[in-house]
Structures are given as structure tokens and as C-alpha cells.
XYZ file of C-alpha atoms in Angstrom:
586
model
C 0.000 0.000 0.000
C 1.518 3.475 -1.284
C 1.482 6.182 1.752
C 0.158 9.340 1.262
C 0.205 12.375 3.718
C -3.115 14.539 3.786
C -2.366 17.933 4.666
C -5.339 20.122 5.784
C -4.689 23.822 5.923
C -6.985 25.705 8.269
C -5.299 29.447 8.131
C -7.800 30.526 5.109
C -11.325 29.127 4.645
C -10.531 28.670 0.351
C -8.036 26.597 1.450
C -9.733 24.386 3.693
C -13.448 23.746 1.414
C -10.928 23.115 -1.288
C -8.480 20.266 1.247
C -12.170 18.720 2.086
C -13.263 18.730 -1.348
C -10.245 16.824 -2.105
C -10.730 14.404 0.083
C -13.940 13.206 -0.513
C -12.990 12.809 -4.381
C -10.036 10.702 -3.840
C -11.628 8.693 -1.147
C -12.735 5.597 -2.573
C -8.994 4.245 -2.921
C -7.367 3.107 0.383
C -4.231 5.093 1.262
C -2.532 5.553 4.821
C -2.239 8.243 7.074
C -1.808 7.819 11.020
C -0.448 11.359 11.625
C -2.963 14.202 13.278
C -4.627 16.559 11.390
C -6.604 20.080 12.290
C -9.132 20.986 10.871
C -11.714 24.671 11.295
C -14.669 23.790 12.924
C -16.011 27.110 11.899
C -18.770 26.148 9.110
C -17.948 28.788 6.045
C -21.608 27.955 3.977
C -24.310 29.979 5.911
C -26.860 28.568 4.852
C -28.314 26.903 7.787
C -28.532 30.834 9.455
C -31.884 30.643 6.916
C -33.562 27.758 7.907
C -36.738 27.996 9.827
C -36.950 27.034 13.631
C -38.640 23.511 13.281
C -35.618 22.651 10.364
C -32.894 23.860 12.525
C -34.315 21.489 15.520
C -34.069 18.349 12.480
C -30.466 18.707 12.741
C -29.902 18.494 15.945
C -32.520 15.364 15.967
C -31.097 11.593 14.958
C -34.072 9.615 15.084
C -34.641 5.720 14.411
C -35.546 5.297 10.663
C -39.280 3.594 11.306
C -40.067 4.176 7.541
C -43.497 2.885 7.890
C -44.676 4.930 11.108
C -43.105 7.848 9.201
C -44.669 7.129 6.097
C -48.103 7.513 8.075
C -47.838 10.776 9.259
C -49.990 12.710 6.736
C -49.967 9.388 4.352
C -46.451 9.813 2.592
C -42.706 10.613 3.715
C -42.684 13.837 1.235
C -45.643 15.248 4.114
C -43.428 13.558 6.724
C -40.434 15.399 6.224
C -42.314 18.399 5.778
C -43.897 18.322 8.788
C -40.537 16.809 10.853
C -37.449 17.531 8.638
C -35.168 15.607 10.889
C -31.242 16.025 9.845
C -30.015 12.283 10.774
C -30.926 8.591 10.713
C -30.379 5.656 12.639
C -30.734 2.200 10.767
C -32.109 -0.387 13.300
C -31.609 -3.175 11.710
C -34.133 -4.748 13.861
C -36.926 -2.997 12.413
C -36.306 -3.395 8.802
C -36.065 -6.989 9.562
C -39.420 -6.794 11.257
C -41.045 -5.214 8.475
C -39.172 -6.010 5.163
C -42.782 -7.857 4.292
C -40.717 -10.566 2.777
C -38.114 -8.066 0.802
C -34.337 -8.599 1.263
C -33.042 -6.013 4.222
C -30.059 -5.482 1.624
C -32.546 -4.230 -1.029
C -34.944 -2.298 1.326
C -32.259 -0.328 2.724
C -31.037 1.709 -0.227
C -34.833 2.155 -1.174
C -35.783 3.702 2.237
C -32.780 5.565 2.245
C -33.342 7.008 -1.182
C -36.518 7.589 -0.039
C -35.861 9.773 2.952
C -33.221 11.549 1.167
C -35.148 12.756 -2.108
C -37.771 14.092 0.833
C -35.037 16.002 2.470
C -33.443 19.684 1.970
C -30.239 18.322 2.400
C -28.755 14.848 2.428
C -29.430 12.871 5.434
C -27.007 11.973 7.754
C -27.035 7.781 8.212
C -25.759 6.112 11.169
C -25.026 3.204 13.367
C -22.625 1.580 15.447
C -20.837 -0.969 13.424
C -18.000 -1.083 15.973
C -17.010 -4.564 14.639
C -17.649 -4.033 11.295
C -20.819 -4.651 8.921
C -20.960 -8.307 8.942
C -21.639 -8.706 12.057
C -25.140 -7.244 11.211
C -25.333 -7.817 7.444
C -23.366 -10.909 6.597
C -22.919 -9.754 2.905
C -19.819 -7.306 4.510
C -17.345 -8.621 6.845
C -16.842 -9.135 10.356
C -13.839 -7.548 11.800
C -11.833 -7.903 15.348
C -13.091 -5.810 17.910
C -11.569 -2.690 19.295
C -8.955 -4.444 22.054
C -7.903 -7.082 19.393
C -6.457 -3.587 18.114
C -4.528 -2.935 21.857
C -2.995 -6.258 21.586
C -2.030 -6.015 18.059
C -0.307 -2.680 18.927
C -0.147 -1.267 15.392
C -1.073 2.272 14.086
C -0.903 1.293 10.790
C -3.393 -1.265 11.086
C -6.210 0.757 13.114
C -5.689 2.956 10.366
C -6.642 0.116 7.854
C -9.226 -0.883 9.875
C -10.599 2.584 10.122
C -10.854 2.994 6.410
C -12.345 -0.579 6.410
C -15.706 -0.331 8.301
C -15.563 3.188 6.111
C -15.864 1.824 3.085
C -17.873 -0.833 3.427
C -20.665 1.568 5.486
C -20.085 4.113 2.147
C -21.329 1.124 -0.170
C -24.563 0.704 1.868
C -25.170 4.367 2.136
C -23.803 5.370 5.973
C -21.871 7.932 6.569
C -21.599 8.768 10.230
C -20.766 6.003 12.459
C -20.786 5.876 16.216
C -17.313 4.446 17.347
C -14.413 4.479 18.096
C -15.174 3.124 21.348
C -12.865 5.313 23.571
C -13.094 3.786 26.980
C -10.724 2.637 28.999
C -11.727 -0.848 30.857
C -9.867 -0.247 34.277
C -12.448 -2.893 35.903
C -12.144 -6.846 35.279
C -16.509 -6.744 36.390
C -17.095 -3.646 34.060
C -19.186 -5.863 31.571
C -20.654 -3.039 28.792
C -17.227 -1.870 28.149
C -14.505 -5.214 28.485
C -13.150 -5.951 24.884
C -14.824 -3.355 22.972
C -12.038 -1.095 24.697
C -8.571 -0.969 23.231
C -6.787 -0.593 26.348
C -6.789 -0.256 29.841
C -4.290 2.446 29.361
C -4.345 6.177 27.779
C -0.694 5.682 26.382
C -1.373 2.766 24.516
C -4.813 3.435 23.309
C -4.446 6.849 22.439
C -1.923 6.490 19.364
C -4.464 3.109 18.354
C -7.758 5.600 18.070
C -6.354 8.648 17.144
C -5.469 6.349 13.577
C -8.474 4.184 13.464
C -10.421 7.767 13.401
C -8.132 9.077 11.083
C -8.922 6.035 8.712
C -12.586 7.214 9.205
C -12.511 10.092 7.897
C -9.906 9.690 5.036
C -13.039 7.736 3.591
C -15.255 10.589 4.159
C -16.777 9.235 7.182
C -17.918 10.893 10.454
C -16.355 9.372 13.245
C -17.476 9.312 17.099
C -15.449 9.521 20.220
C -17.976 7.813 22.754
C -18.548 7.610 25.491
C -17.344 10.908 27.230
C -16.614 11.356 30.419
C -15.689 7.850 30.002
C -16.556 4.203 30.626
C -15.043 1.323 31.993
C -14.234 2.262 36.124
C -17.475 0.954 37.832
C -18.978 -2.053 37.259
C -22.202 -0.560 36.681
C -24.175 -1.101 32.586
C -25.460 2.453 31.408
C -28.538 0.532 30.011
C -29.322 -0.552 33.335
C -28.379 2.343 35.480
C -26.423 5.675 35.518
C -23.137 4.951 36.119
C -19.772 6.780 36.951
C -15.902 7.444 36.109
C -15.062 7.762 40.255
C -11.781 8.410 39.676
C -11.032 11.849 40.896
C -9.490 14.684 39.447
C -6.073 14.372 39.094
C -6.098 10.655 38.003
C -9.351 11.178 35.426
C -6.763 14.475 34.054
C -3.805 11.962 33.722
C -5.949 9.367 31.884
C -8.924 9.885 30.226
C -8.764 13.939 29.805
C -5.480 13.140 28.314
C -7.609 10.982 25.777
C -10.019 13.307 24.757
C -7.809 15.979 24.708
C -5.634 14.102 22.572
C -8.765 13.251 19.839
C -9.859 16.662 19.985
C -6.848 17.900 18.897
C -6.796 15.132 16.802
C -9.806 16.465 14.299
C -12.733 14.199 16.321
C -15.597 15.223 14.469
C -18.192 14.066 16.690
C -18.502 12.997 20.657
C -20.803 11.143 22.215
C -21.275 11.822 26.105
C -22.272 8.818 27.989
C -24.555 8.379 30.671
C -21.666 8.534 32.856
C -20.968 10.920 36.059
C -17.949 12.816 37.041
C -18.360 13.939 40.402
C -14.491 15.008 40.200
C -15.748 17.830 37.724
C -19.578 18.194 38.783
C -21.913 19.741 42.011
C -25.118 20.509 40.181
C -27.699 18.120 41.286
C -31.486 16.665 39.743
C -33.597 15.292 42.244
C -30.522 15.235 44.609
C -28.435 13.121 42.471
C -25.588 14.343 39.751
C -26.827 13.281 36.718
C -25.422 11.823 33.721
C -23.090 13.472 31.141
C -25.935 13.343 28.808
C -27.963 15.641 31.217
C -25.377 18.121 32.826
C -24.470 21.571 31.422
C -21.171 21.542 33.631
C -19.710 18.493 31.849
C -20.735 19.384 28.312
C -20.460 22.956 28.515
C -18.118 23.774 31.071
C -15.502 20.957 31.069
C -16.024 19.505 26.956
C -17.077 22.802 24.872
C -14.831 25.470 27.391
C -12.363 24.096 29.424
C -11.612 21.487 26.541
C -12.570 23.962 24.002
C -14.302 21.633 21.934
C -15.875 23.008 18.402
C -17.034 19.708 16.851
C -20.777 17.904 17.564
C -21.904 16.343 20.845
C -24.219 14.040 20.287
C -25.871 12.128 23.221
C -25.606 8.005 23.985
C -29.671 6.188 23.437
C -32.257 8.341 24.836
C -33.839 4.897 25.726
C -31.413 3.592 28.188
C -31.864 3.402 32.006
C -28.459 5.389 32.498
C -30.542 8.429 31.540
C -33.778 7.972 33.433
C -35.624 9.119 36.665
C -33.931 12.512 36.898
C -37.135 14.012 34.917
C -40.880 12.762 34.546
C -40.409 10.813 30.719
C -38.299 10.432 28.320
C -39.443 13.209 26.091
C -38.356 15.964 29.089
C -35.374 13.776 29.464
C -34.330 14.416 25.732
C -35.276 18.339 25.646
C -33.285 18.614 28.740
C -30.410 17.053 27.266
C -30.632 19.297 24.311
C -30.725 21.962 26.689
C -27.854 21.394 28.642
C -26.014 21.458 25.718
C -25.822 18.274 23.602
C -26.384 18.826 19.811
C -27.493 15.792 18.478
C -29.967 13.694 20.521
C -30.010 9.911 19.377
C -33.302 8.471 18.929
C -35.697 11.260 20.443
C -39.351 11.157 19.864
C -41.208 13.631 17.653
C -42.860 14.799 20.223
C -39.420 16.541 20.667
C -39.140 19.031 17.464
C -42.883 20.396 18.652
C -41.586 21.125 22.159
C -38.565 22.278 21.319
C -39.762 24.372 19.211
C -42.645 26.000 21.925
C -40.038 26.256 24.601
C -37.841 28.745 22.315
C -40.591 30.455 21.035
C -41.952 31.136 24.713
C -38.229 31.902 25.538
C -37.500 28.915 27.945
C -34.704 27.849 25.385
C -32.644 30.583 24.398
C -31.812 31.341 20.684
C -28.594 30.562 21.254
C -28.294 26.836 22.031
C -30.209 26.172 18.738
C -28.052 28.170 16.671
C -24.194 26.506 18.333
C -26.025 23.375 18.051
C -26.958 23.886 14.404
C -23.683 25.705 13.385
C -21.448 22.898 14.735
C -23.725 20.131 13.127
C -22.966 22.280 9.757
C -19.941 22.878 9.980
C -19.580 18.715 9.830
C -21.771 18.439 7.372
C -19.074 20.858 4.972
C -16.341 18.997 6.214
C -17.740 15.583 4.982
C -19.294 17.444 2.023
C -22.914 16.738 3.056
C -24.413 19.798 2.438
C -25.249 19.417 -1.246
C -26.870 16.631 -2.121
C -25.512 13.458 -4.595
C -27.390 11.733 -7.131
C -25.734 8.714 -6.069
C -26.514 7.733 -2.209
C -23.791 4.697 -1.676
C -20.180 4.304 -3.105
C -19.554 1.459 -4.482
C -16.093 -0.902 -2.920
C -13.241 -1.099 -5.668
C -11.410 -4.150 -5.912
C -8.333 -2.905 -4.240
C -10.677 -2.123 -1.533
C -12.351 -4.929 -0.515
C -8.716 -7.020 -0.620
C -7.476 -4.175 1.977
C -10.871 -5.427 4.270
C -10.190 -8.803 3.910
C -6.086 -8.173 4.569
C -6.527 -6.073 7.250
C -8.774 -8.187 9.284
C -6.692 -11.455 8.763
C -3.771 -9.098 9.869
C -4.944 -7.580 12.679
C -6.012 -11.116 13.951
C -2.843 -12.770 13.826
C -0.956 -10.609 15.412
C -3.350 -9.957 18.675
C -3.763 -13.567 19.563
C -2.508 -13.682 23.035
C -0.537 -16.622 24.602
C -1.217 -15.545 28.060
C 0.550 -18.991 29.782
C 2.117 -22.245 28.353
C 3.542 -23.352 31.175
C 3.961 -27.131 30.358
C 4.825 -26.582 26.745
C 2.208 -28.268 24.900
C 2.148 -26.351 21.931
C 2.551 -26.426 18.856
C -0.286 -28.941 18.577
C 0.558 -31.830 16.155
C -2.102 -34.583 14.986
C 0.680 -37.377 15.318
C 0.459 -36.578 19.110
C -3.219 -36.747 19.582
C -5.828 -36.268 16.981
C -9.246 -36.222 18.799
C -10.326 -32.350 19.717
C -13.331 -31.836 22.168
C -14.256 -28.242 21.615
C -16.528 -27.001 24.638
C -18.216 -23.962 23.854
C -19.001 -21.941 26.922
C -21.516 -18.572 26.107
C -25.206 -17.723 26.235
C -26.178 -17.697 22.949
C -24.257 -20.802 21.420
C -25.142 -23.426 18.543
C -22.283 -25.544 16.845
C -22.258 -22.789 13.920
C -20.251 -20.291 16.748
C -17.185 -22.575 15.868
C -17.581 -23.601 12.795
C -14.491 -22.240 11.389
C -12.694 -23.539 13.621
C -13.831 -26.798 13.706
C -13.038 -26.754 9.572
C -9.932 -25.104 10.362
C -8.536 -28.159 12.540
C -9.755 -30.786 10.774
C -8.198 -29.810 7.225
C -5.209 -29.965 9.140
C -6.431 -33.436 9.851
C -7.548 -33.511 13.587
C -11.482 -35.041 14.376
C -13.520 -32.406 16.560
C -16.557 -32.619 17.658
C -18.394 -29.664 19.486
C -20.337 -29.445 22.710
C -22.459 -26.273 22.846
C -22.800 -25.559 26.895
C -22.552 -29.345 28.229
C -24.580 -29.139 31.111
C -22.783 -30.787 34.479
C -25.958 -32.659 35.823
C -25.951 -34.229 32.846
C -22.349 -35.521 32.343
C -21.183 -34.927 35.284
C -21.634 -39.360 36.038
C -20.297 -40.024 33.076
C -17.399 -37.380 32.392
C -15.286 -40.132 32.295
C -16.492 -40.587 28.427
C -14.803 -37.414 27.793
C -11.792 -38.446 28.211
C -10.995 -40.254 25.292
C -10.319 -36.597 23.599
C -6.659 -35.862 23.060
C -7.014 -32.188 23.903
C -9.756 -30.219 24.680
C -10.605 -26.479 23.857
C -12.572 -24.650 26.075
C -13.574 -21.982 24.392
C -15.264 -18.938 26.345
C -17.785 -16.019 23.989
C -19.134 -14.163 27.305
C -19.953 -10.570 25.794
C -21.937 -7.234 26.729
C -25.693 -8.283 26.327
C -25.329 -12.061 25.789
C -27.356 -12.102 28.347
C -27.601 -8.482 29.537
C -26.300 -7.681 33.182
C -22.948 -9.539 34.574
C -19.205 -10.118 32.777
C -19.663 -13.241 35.100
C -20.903 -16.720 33.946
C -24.494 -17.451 35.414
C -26.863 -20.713 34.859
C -25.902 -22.569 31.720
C -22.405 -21.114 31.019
C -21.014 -21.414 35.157
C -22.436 -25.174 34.444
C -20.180 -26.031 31.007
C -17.457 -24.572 32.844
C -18.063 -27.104 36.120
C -18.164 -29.563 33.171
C -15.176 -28.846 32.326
C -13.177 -28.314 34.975
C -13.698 -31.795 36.034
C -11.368 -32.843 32.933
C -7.886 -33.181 33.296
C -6.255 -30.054 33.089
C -3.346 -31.252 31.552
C -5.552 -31.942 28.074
C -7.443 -28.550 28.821
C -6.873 -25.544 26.681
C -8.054 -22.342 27.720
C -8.900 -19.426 25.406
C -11.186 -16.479 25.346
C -12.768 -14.653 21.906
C -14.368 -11.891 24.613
C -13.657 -11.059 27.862
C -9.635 -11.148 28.357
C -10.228 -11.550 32.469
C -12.216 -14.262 32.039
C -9.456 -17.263 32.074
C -7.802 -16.236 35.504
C -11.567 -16.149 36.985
C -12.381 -19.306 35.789
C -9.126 -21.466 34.635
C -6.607 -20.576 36.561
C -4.892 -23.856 36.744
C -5.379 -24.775 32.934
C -1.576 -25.124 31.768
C -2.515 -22.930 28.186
C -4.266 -19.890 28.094
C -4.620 -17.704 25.666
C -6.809 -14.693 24.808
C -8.399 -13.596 21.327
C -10.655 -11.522 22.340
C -13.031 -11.372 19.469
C -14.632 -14.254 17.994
C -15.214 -13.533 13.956
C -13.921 -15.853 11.596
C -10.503 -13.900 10.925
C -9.434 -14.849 14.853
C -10.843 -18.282 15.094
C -8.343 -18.924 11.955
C -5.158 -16.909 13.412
C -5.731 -19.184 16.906
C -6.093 -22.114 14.822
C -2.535 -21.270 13.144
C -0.951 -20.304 15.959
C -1.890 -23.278 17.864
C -0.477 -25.247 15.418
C 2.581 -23.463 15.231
C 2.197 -21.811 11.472
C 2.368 -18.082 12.961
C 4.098 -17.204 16.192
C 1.928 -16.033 19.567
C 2.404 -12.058 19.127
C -0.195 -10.303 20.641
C 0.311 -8.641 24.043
C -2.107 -8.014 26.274
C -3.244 -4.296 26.718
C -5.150 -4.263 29.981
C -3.164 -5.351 33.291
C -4.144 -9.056 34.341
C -3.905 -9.537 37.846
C -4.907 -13.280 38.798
C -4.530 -12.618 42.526
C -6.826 -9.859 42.722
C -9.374 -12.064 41.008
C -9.757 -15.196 43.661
């Protein structure tokens, strides 16, 4: 891959429209950048000083793309969007699946989308998460290692290339704001939202990691999003469930994660998202006696990310929907106006119900003037800098060649080189069919079926070992006749524990706690330990297994790099980027 340097000149507005211009036309090919770039949030087009009240509150509205709901306001999306001209769009996949009325979700997409968009002033912003690429949503794109696969791989280059990945593929099905990278640092082995979507546990090794997988964002044209400000990943606490908190006080939260988002800001981060996350270190305003969330308090968005940080780009909130956000006003309707309020600019997933009281609040004065007009300046001046202001006859951009090889070489790469060897302490590996052919591979998770492992079950036995899979093997029912387990050679135990499978503990619970009783009663000495999730998850539960090793992310590009390096075709390079303290654990 040829290297080219972007350089983005902010001294004279000409000079910038014209750098921006230039990168969207030469963004379809690949190239590499990991170097920091500035860019002037200060939007030069004025046209959004002319729009009417009830448009300006569209842009500062991302709401769930329910294309038939919509279509029934006033019978048709044209009187729709007339009546609510929202500015962005989330894609739940979800409810296209629920009402594609027997149409592929592939097809309906680009129709809905086209749909919205002809209805629309200006082009509509379309987002979602995608954090481990596409496929794991749509199975026609691919499905990449997670964010911490990226800490253990250690390479700039590569979150770069992994950056410009999920870009591209999102640009072919028409997205072009996306809601990672996941910025958190997991500093808590029983913080279960956060865990191994994180890069690090560290701001000096995730920092240089995230600062390129954003630049690879936006070298494609994408929007990118810093989430979840304050930041995640110190209490154990789920922000779905329940506000939670960074506790760590002032000087350590400046040392670590201001340093972060300090470091993205001045880095060109395009959009944040604030969490439903306190920082009493940097709040003492109170709702209802409690501090609320960063999604609710003017001192942490105002104060501390637009002021102190001097922030220009968009804030946009976490799910209005989540429990993190709750309680501290009557519904969730005055829970999103208040957020708005208190200074977010972009409220994901708000009601309608939101643009009509909005709107009545700043025309009886409650809301000044003001708010709407930052809000709707910074949301412009992203739009011109991703060259969304005039609409495209064309809605998706179509993958070249070269760039759907870089997807494919940049996941296998980033794979290979995270796989962990965490402990090999009687030397067992490589393994070698002429030393024991039969594999027993134990799958330990929530939501398994023999399809989880699949590749690697092909994987081992083209190398000419016999496996056979156990999804979840219950201990009252083998546990009087384990003994017929042990005519296995070796046996994987292979652990995919992750944030909402189920929803509410990074600890096993009912089926999963019993497949690992199962088997634990093996001999350890056959017993291979490895984790595609949680990277604490082996000294909680295998401690005296004699191989461990963590992969943290279980798509098809990882099972095949632990399948080589288990075998001895690549060597064990990954290191692990979070501290793993087995002690602190019993």
C-alpha cells in the first residue's frame, strides 16, 4: 500500500473547502495516514442561518428510521419530512427486519434511504454503530476484530486500515456517520458493557491506536465518534441498566482519560458522544438530589467539553432509551429536551414529540436562541467537512477491488498478530495430529449453537484432527459419566461471554457457570483455555489450565489466526493491553 500524507490547511477558509473537497474525491482508494490533522470547525456555507426554527431542531434530531410509522404521518414521507425535517438517521436493523414484508433487508435499505433523502433539503445523515464491522449485522460485509484485538495487536498502521475498512464498506450501503471508536478505557475486570470493545486499559497505549483508526474514518469521508465521554469502563455498573460513573477523581481522570479526549480533539474528532456517565471530580449541580449523567449536565458538556476542553465539533448524546438516563425528569421526552438543553447537539433516537416542544419552549423563551443556533452551526460545519451539504445523485459508493482485498487483509492481519498466549507453562504447543488427533471443543456462552465454531472446527480438521463440538454441556448431565470425555486428546474450552449475551454480569451465570463445572472436572493437563471476549475471564475461571490464551473477538478472521498459531504456522504475538492480575481475582 503506497502512503500518502493529507495535509489540511486551516489558516484561510478557500483553502480548507478546497483540502475537504479533495478528500472526498479521492476517497474511494485506500491510502494511509496515522499522523494528526486540524481541521476549522467554523462552518464557512451559511446557509443553515436561513432555515426555519422547526428545520434547525431536524439537525440536531437523529431519530430511528421507522419508515413505515413515518410514512403515516400525513400518508407519505414527502408530508413527513415536511412536517418533521429531521437532519439524521439511525438504521435499526431490527426494524427493517421486522417489516421487510418478505423483501431482502439489503434491497430495502437503499430504497428507504433514497426515499428519505429525495424528501429532504439536504442529504441525510445515516448512522449506526458498526464497531465490529458490517458483517456482524449484514453478513454480505465482513466481520472484523473488535476494538482491544487492536490494543494487543499494537499497530497504528493497522487501526488505520481498519478505520478505512468499516468506512468503506458503510459508504457502499449508504452510511456515513458512524458511532465508534469506542474510547473507553476498561480499568475494571466486572465492568461488563465496556470489556473488549475497549482498546486498552491504558491512555498511552490506546491513544496512538484511536487517534489512527479515526483518522482512517474520515480519510473515507466518514464521520467518526469519540464515545462515550466522560468515560466508561471504572465501575462495574451497565449504562442501560443504570447511571453509572468514572469515580476516579481529578487528578487521576486528568492523567488518563482527559489526556484521551484531549488528545482526539486535537486530533480532528468530528463528533462525541457523552455517555450516561458521572464525574463527580468535575460536577456539584444536582437533579432530584443526584448528579446526573453526562448526557444531562451543562457543567460536563459545557463547562468541562465545549470550554475548558474547548471543543468546536458535535456532541451528540448516547440512546435516549437507556436506564443510564432515566428518573432525573418525569419521561423520556423531558429527558431528551433537557439534554438538548444542557447542551448536547445531536440527541439519538428522540421522539417527535421533541421538534414540537422544542420548538414551543424557544418560542416562549425557555430555550434561548442561542443553544439552537451553536447546536446547528457545529452540526454544519460537519456536514461541509464531509461534504454533506449538497446533495448526490448517487446515495452509496460502491467498494473497488483494491478495496475490498485491503478489508479482507486487514482483518486477517490484525487477527494474527493480537492472539494472546497468556501462559504455556507445560509446553504443549505447537499442537501436532501425530500426538493426539481427537479435539473436544466445549463452547461456553449464552447464545451458542455448533455454527459459533464452525471455522474452527473446519480449520482443525483440514489440518487433519477429528472435533466434535459441545455447545454448553450441562454438568448434571455428564457430570456421572465425564469419564467418556476423556478419550479426547485435547480439549478447547472456548469462552464467547460478551456485553448483552445475556444483559447484566461479565460473570458466567446458569448454563455457562455449568459447562465450565463440566469442564473443569477434565484433566487439566488436556485442557486448553482461550477467550474470543472477555480477556479476564481465564484467571476467573481457569486458573490452573496449563494454556491460556486470549483472542478476544470471535469472527472468523481470529478463530483462523488461533487455529494457526496453535499449530505453530504463525508465532503467539499479541500482548495483552489491559493489566491481568490473577490474585486480585480469587
Amino acid at each position: 500500500m503506497r502512503f500518502v500524507k493529507e495535509l489540511f490547511f486551516i489558516s484561510a477558509a478557500l483553502a480548507f473547502t478546497q483540502c475537504t473537497q479533495k478528500e472526498s474525491q479521492s476517497s474511494e482508494q485506500p491510502s494511509k495516514n496515522t499522523e494528526e490533522t486540524q481541521f476549522d470547525f467554523t462552518p464557512q456555507d451559511t446557509t443553515w442561518k436561513s432555515l426555519s426554527v422547526r428545520e434547525k431542531i431536524g439537525q440536531t434530531m437523529m431519530v430511528q428510521a421507522r419508515f413505515e410509522d413515518h410514512r403515516a404521518v400525513g400518508g407519505s414521507m414527502k408530508t413527513f419530512m415536511e412536517k418533521y425535517p429531521v437532519g439524521s438517521l439511525f438504521i435499526p436493523d431490527w426494524y427493517f427486519r421486522e417489516h421487510s414484508n418478505g423483501k431482502d433487508v439489503m434491497e430495502l435499505i437503499p430504497a428507504v434511504l433514497k426515499e428519505y433523502n429525495d424528501n429532504a433539503k439536504f442529504p441525510m445523515l445515516v448512522c449506526e454503530d458498526f464497531e465490529r464491522g458490517i458483517g456482524e449485522t449484514y453478513p454480505k460485509y465482513t466481520h472484523l476484530p473488535v476494538g482491544m484485538s487492536l490494543g494487543a495487536a499494537g499497530d497504528t498502521a493497522l487501526a488505520y486500515d481498519l478505520g478505512q475498512s468499516i468506512a468503506m464498506e458503510a459508504k457502499e450501503m449508504g452510511f456515513n456517520w458512524l458511532l465508534h471508536p469506542v474510547c473507553d478505557l476498561n480499568m475494571n475486570p466486572l465492568q461488563e458493557l465496556v470489556v473488549e470493545r475497549s482498546v486498552s486499559d491504558d491512555v498511552n497505549k490506546a491513544l496512538p491506536i484511536l487517534k489512527s483508526q479515526m483518522n482512517g474514518l474520515h480519510r473515507q469521508g466518514v464521520i467518526s465518534t469519540v464515545k462515550h465521554f466522560p468515560g466508561d469502563g471504572v465501575t462495574m455498573r451497565n449504562q442501560h441498566i443504570v447511571t453509572t460513573a468514572n469515580s476516579l477523581s481529578k487528578e487521576d481522570w486528568d492523567a488518563s482519560f482527559g489526556e484521551l479526549f484531549k488528545g482526539l480533539i486535537a486530533n480532528g474528532a468530528a463528533s462525541i458522544m457523552v455517555g450516561h456517565i458521572q464525574l463527580p471530580a468535575y460536577q456539584t449541580e444536582k437533579i432530584n438530589g443526584q448528579l446526573p449523567p453526562a448526557t444531562l449536565s451543562k457543567e460536563l458538556m459545557i463547562d468541562l467539553l465545549k470550554n475548558k476542553f474547548n471543543y468546536k465539533g458535535v456532541i451528540i448524546t448516547d440512546a435516549l432509551n437507556m436506564g443510564g438516563c432515566a428518573g432525573y425528569y418525569k419521561n423520556e421526552l423531558e429527558v431528551s429536551v433537557q439534554c438538548f438543553a444542557a447542551g448536547a447537539d445531536v440527541v439519538l433516537w428522540p421522539s417527535l414529540e421533541y421538534m414540537d416542544t422544542v420548538e414551543a419552549r424557544i418560542n416562549r423563551g425557555e430555550i434561548p436562541m442561542s443553544r439552537l443556533d451553536d447546536a446547528v452551526a457545529r452540526v454544519w460545519a460537519m456536514r461541509e467537512r464531509f461534504g454533506l451539504i449538497e446533495k448526490k445523485q448517487e446515495l452509496s459508493t460502491p467498494m473497488t477491488e483494491e478495496a475490498k482485498q485491503l478489508v479482507q487483509q486487514t482483518g486477517t492481519a490484525i487477527a494474527e498478530k493480537a492472539v494472546t498466549l497468556l501462559e504455556d507453562s507445560n509446553k504443549d504447543l505447537p499442537l501436532k495430529v501425530e500426538n493426539g488427533k481427537r479435539i473436544l471443543l466445549i463452547e461456553v456462552g449464552a447464545e451458542m449453537s455448533e455454527a459459533k465454531f464452525a471455522v474452527t472446527k473446519s480449520e482443525l480438521e483440514s489440518r487433519g484432527f477429528e472435533v466434535d463440538i459441545m455447545d454448553n454441556p450441562h454438568f448434571y448431565s455428564w457430570g456421572w459419566r465425564i469419564d467418556s470425555l476423556n478419550v479426547y486428546d485435547k480439549v478447547l474450552v472456548c469462552f464467547e461471554n460478551r456485553y448483552f449475551h445475556p444483559l447484566g454480569t461479565c460473570l458466567l451465570k446458569d448454563k455457562e457457570s455449568f459447562a465450565v463445572w463440566t469442564a473443569n472436572m477434565l484433566d487439566p493437563k488436556k485442557r486448553i483455555a482461550i477467550s474470543y471476549a472477555n480477556p479476564y475471564v481465564l484467571d476467573i475461571y481457569e486458573g490452573i489450565v496449563p494454556v491460556k490464551i486470549n483472542a478476544y473477538s470471535c469472527d472468523a478472521f481470529t478463530q483462523k489466526a488461533v487455529v494457526k498459531a496453535l499449530c505453530g504456522e504463525i508465532p503467539f504475538t499479541g500482548v495483552s493491553p489491559i493489566k491481568l492480575n490473577p490474585d486480585a481475582l480469587k
